[in-house]
């Protein structure tokens, strides 16, 4: 069976590598591996989202589909008095995200394996961030949007990054059916940053 980065237990042979990068002005080092999303470097869409996202300090944040952790770890630095929960279905990505949080000195995070938002139960968040797994299909992406709405506090925001050619217009239509306030807050090289407020 062919494996994807949204597989629960990737069986790709390990190919660990180190990525040194700067996100939001902070030098960070990430370890990635085969079988996880964007193993060679931080995905451009994730970078665009990280540069655009607004995380008030003290926020309770959820990173859906965290991969090896660049978005959630950046959020944790932006909100040192807050807490970031990072979730991914991929067990290898979850282990890497834990390791990367430790190695970058980030303590205000919790990393959990989760199929969509199943492991965060009745928790509510001020900010939810996602670079959604487009290749998992539209049904999964829309499920993330629906469950994100349920898990946001009133006034909370969902931030997503998506390429226009990968369905950003239909994503906006779906978000507008759920959220009273949806706006495109940035774009770069075909990637759109969309913010939806509850």
Short mmCIF file of C-alpha atoms in Angstrom, two decimals:
data_model
loop_
_atom_site.label_atom_id
_atom_site.label_comp_id
_atom_site.label_asym_id
_atom_site.label_seq_id
_atom_site.Cartn_x
_atom_site.Cartn_y
_atom_site.Cartn_z
CA UNK A 1 0.00 0.00 0.00
CA UNK A 2 1.30 3.42 -0.88
CA UNK A 3 1.89 5.58 2.16
CA UNK A 4 1.00 9.23 2.56
CA UNK A 5 2.01 11.82 5.14
CA UNK A 6 -1.55 11.50 6.50
CA UNK A 7 -1.06 7.76 7.14
CA UNK A 8 -1.22 6.87 10.83
CA UNK A 9 1.86 4.61 10.85
CA UNK A 10 4.18 5.46 7.96
CA UNK A 11 6.41 2.51 7.04
CA UNK A 12 8.84 4.52 4.88
CA UNK A 13 12.44 3.83 5.84
CA UNK A 14 13.81 6.46 8.18
CA UNK A 15 15.73 9.27 6.50
CA UNK A 16 16.21 11.81 9.27
CA UNK A 17 17.48 15.23 8.33
CA UNK A 18 18.05 18.58 9.99
CA UNK A 19 16.49 21.83 8.77
CA UNK A 20 17.94 25.12 10.02
CA UNK A 21 15.60 28.03 9.32
CA UNK A 22 14.34 31.40 10.51
CA UNK A 23 10.62 31.82 11.21
CA UNK A 24 9.19 35.12 12.47
CA UNK A 25 12.73 36.34 13.07
CA UNK A 26 13.65 33.37 15.25
CA UNK A 27 16.37 30.86 14.35
CA UNK A 28 14.98 27.34 14.71
CA UNK A 29 16.24 23.85 14.02
CA UNK A 30 13.88 21.05 13.02
CA UNK A 31 14.46 17.35 12.56
CA UNK A 32 12.31 15.76 9.85
CA UNK A 33 12.08 12.25 8.45
CA UNK A 34 10.69 10.20 5.58
CA UNK A 35 6.95 9.59 5.74
CA UNK A 36 6.05 13.08 7.01
CA UNK A 37 4.79 16.15 5.17
CA UNK A 38 7.42 18.33 3.49
CA UNK A 39 10.38 16.43 4.90
CA UNK A 40 13.04 18.33 2.94
CA UNK A 41 12.27 21.88 4.08
CA UNK A 42 9.50 23.92 5.67
CA UNK A 43 6.64 23.95 3.14
CA UNK A 44 6.17 27.37 1.48
CA UNK A 45 2.47 27.47 2.44
CA UNK A 46 3.37 26.85 6.09
CA UNK A 47 5.92 29.69 5.92
CA UNK A 48 3.31 32.08 4.49
CA UNK A 49 0.88 31.11 7.27
CA UNK A 50 3.53 31.50 9.99
CA UNK A 51 4.45 34.99 8.77
CA UNK A 52 0.77 36.07 8.60
CA UNK A 53 -0.80 34.50 11.70
CA UNK A 54 -1.76 36.71 14.61
CA UNK A 55 -1.54 34.93 17.99
CA UNK A 56 -2.37 37.16 20.97
CA UNK A 57 -0.21 36.27 23.99
CA UNK A 58 -2.08 34.09 26.46
CA UNK A 59 -4.05 32.37 23.69
CA UNK A 60 -5.06 28.74 23.75
CA UNK A 61 -3.97 27.51 20.30
CA UNK A 62 -4.58 24.32 18.29
CA UNK A 63 -2.38 23.32 15.33
CA UNK A 64 -4.27 20.74 13.22
CA UNK A 65 -2.01 18.49 11.13
CA UNK A 66 1.10 19.79 12.85
CA UNK A 67 3.62 17.63 10.95
CA UNK A 68 7.04 17.96 12.59
CA UNK A 69 5.97 21.21 14.20
CA UNK A 70 6.96 24.48 12.44
CA UNK A 71 3.56 26.18 12.72
CA UNK A 72 2.78 25.13 16.30
CA UNK A 73 6.29 25.82 17.60
CA UNK A 74 6.23 29.28 15.98
CA UNK A 75 2.84 29.91 17.62
CA UNK A 76 4.27 28.88 21.00
CA UNK A 77 7.01 31.50 20.65
CA UNK A 78 4.45 34.16 19.67
CA UNK A 79 2.30 33.40 22.75
CA UNK A 80 4.74 32.52 25.56
CA UNK A 81 1.99 32.91 28.20
CA UNK A 82 -0.39 30.81 26.11
CA UNK A 83 -0.50 27.10 25.31
CA UNK A 84 -0.36 25.32 21.97
CA UNK A 85 -1.86 21.89 21.36
CA UNK A 86 -0.41 20.21 18.28
CA UNK A 87 -2.17 17.23 16.68
CA UNK A 88 -1.47 14.97 13.72
CA UNK A 89 -2.71 11.54 12.62
CA UNK A 90 0.88 10.55 11.69
CA UNK A 91 2.63 8.93 14.69
CA UNK A 92 6.08 9.66 13.24
CA UNK A 93 5.22 13.36 12.81
CA UNK A 94 3.95 13.50 16.42
CA UNK A 95 7.25 12.11 17.76
CA UNK A 96 9.23 14.57 15.64
CA UNK A 97 7.09 17.51 16.78
CA UNK A 98 7.70 16.55 20.43
CA UNK A 99 11.44 16.28 19.79
CA UNK A 100 11.53 19.60 17.90
CA UNK A 101 9.62 21.43 20.63
CA UNK A 102 12.13 20.13 23.22
CA UNK A 103 15.16 20.92 21.08
CA UNK A 104 13.95 24.47 20.41
CA UNK A 105 13.31 25.07 24.12
CA UNK A 106 9.53 25.30 23.81
CA UNK A 107 7.67 24.10 26.91
CA UNK A 108 4.17 25.53 26.37
CA UNK A 109 3.06 22.81 23.96
CA UNK A 110 1.24 19.48 24.08
CA UNK A 111 1.62 17.14 21.09
CA UNK A 112 -0.91 14.36 20.50
CA UNK A 113 -1.82 11.80 17.87
CA UNK A 114 -5.30 12.57 16.58
CA UNK A 115 -7.53 11.66 13.65
CA UNK A 116 -8.76 15.15 12.68
CA UNK A 117 -9.81 16.70 16.04
CA UNK A 118 -10.91 13.48 17.80
CA UNK A 119 -8.32 13.66 20.61
CA UNK A 120 -9.20 17.19 21.78
CA UNK A 121 -12.69 16.17 22.94
CA UNK A 122 -14.60 19.04 24.52
CA UNK A 123 -11.67 21.47 24.56
CA UNK A 124 -12.09 25.00 23.22
CA UNK A 125 -9.40 27.22 21.69
CA UNK A 126 -8.89 30.90 20.91
CA UNK A 127 -6.93 30.23 17.71
CA UNK A 128 -6.85 27.20 15.40
CA UNK A 129 -4.17 26.95 12.70
CA UNK A 130 -4.01 24.52 9.80
CA UNK A 131 -2.20 23.87 6.56
CA UNK A 132 -4.85 21.28 5.68
CA UNK A 133 -3.96 17.89 4.13
CA UNK A 134 -5.30 18.62 0.63
CA UNK A 135 -4.31 15.18 -0.66
CA UNK A 136 -6.48 13.52 1.99
CA UNK A 137 -9.45 14.88 0.01
CA UNK A 138 -12.06 17.61 0.25
CA UNK A 139 -14.24 15.65 2.71
CA UNK A 140 -11.39 15.54 5.27
CA UNK A 141 -10.55 19.23 4.76
CA UNK A 142 -14.20 20.24 5.23
CA UNK A 143 -14.42 18.01 8.31
CA UNK A 144 -11.46 19.93 9.77
CA UNK A 145 -13.30 23.23 9.15
CA UNK A 146 -16.53 21.93 10.76
CA UNK A 147 -14.76 20.52 13.81
CA UNK A 148 -12.61 23.66 14.12
CA UNK A 149 -15.78 25.76 14.35
CA UNK A 150 -17.08 23.53 17.17
CA UNK A 151 -13.76 23.81 19.06
CA UNK A 152 -13.37 27.59 18.85
CA UNK A 153 -14.34 29.98 21.62
CA UNK A 154 -16.72 32.79 20.65
CA UNK A 155 -14.63 35.40 18.85
CA UNK A 156 -11.93 32.81 18.16
CA UNK A 157 -10.20 32.57 14.80
CA UNK A 158 -9.35 29.79 12.36
CA UNK A 159 -6.34 30.49 10.12
CA UNK A 160 -5.78 28.34 7.04
CA UNK A 161 -3.37 28.37 4.11
CA UNK A 162 -4.37 26.91 0.78
CA UNK A 163 -3.36 27.25 -2.84
CA UNK A 164 -5.93 28.70 -5.18
CA UNK A 165 -5.44 25.78 -7.58
CA UNK A 166 -5.94 23.30 -4.71
CA UNK A 167 -9.42 24.55 -3.94
CA UNK A 168 -9.11 27.79 -1.99
CA UNK A 169 -12.32 29.22 -3.57
CA UNK A 170 -14.44 26.19 -2.54
CA UNK A 171 -12.77 26.23 0.89
CA UNK A 172 -13.87 29.85 1.33
CA UNK A 173 -17.44 28.92 0.33
CA UNK A 174 -17.42 26.14 2.95
CA UNK A 175 -15.99 28.46 5.62
CA UNK A 176 -18.62 31.10 4.82
CA UNK A 177 -21.33 28.49 5.46
CA UNK A 178 -19.93 28.01 8.98
CA UNK A 179 -18.42 31.34 10.08
CA UNK A 180 -19.99 34.82 10.12
CA UNK A 181 -16.71 36.51 9.20
CA UNK A 182 -14.31 35.10 6.58
CA UNK A 183 -11.55 37.14 4.92
CA UNK A 184 -8.46 36.60 2.83
CA UNK A 185 -5.70 38.29 4.82
CA UNK A 186 -2.72 37.54 2.61
CA UNK A 187 -1.44 35.78 -0.47
CA UNK A 188 1.92 34.82 -1.88
CA UNK A 189 2.76 32.76 -5.01
CA UNK A 190 -0.77 31.37 -5.28
CA UNK A 191 -1.08 30.55 -1.57
CA UNK A 192 -4.01 32.24 0.17
CA UNK A 193 -4.18 32.94 3.89
CA UNK A 194 -7.78 32.85 5.03
CA UNK A 195 -8.95 33.90 8.48
CA UNK A 196 -12.40 32.88 9.73
CA UNK A 197 -13.76 34.34 12.96
CA UNK A 198 -16.48 32.76 15.07
#
